[in-house]
GROMACS .gro file of C-alpha atoms in nm:
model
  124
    1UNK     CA    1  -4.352   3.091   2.319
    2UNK     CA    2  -4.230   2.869   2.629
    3UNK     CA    3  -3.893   2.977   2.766
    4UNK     CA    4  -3.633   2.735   2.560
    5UNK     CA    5  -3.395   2.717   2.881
    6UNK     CA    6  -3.416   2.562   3.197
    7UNK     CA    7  -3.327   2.709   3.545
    8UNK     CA    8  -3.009   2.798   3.650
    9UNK     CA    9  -2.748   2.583   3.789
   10UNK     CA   10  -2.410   2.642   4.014
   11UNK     CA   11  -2.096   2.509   3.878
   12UNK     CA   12  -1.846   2.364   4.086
   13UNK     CA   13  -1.481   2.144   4.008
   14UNK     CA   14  -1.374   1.821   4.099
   15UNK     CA   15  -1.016   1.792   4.089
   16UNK     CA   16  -0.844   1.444   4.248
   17UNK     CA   17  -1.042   1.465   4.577
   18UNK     CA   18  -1.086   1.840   4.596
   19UNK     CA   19  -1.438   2.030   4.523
   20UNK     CA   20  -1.353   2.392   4.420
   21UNK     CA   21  -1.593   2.631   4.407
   22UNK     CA   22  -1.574   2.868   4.066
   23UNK     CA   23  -1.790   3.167   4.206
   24UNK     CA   24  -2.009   3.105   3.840
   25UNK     CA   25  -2.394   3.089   3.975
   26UNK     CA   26  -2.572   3.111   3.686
   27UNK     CA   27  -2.573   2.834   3.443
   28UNK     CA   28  -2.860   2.791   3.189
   29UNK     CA   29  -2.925   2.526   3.014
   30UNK     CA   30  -3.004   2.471   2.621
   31UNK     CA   31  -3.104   2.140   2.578
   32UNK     CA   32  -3.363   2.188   2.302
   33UNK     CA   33  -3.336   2.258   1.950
   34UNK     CA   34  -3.451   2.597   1.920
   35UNK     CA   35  -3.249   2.677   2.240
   36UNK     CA   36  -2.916   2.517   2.137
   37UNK     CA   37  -2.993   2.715   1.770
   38UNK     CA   38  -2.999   3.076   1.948
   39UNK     CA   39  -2.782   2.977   2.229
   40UNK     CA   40  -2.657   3.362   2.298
   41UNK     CA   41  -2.682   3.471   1.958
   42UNK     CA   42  -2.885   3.729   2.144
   43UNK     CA   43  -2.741   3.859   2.440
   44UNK     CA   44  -2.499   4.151   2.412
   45UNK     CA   45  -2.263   3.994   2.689
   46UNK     CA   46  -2.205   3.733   2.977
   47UNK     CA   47  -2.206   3.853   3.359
   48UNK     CA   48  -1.880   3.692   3.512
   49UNK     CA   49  -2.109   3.470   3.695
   50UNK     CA   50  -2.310   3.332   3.416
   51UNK     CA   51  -2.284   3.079   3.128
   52UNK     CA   52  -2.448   2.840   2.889
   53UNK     CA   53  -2.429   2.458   2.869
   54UNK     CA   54  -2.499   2.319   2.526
   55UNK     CA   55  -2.654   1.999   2.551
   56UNK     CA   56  -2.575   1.755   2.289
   57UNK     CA   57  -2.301   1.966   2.182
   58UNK     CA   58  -2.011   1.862   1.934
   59UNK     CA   59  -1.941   2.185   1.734
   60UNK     CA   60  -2.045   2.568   1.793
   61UNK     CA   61  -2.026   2.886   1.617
   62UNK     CA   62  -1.998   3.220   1.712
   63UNK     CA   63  -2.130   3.367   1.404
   64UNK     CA   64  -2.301   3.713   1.482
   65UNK     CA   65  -2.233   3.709   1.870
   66UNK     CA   66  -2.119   4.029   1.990
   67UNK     CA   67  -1.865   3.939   2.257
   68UNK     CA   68  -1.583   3.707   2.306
   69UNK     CA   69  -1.620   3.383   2.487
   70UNK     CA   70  -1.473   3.089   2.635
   71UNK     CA   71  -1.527   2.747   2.546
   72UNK     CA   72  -1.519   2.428   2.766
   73UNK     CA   73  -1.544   2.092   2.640
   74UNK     CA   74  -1.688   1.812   2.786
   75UNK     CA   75  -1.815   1.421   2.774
   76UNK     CA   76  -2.127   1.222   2.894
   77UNK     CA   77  -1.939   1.213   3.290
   78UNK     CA   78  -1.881   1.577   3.287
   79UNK     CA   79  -1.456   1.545   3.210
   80UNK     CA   80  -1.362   1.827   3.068
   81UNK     CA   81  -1.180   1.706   2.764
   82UNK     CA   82  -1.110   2.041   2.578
   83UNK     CA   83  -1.101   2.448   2.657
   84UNK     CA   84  -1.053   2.729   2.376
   85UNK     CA   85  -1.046   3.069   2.548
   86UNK     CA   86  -1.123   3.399   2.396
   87UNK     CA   87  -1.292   3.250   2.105
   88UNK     CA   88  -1.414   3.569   1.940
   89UNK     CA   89  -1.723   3.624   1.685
   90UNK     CA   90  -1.772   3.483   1.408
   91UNK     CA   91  -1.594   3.178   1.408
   92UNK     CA   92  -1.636   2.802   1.384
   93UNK     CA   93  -1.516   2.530   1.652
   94UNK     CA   94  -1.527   2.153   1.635
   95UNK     CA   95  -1.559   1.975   2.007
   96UNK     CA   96  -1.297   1.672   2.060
   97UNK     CA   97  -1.394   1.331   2.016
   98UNK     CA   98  -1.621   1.228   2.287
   99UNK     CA   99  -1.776   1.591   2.360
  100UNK     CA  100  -2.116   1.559   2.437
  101UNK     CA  101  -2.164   1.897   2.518
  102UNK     CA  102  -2.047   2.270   2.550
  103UNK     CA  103  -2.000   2.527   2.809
  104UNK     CA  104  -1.968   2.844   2.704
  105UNK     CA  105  -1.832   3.092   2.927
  106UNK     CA  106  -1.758   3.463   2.964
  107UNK     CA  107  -1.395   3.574   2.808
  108UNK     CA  108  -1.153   3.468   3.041
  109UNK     CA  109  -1.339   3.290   3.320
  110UNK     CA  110  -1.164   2.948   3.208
  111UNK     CA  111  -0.832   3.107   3.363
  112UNK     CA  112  -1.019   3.306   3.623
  113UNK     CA  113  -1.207   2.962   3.724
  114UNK     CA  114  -0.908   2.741   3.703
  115UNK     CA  115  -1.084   2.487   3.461
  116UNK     CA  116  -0.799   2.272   3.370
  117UNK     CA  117  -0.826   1.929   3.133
  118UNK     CA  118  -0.962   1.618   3.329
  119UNK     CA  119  -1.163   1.849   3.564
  120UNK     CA  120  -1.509   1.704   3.646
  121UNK     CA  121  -1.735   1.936   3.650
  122UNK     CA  122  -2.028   1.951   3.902
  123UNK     CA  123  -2.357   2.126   3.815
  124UNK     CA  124  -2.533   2.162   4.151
   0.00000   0.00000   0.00000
């Protein structure tokens, strides 16, 4: 079976006039069916540095993940319109209106990253 996600991506912030750097280096991305179904429904965590973009996105579930996770929201020009830290398993989240897709992220990595609302964020 071909490999459902493409290659990995660096993930920086635009804030105002200001590029930040987030240290996170390893951003696959799910834009297929198949890979927005499994999305990391098997993987038995996140490295720090890692994460998954959900593209289209406007709800996910965590049901039968095995680790905690955080959530970042975004639109069609990459604002981040919503975050939802520590989301743990086996739960259900609806995206804000305008979310066209999802970053998932390991737990706490929206704080340790400084994602704020109205970021822009930069996949490089």
């Amino acid at each position: 079976m071909k490999e459902a996600l493409t290659d990995f991506r660096k993930l920086a912030l635009r804030r105002g006039s200001s590029t930040i750097q987030t240290g996170l280096g390893k951003i696959k991305v799910a834009d297929s069916f198949l890979s927005r179904l499994i999305g990391l429904l098997n993987r038995a965590s996140l490295e720090e540095d890692e994460g998954l973009l959900i593209v289209p996105c406007a709800s996910i579930h965590t049901l039968a993940m095995r680790f905690t996770i955080d959530l970042v929201f975004i639109d069609k020009k990459n604002k981040v319109l919503g975050v939802d830290e520590s989301v743990p398993p086996n739960r259900f989240r609806v995206a804000p209106k305008g979310t066209c897709a999802v970053l998932e992220l390991a737990d706490g990595n929206v704080s340790q990253t400084g994602i704020h609302l109205d970021d822009r964020l930069i996949f490089d």
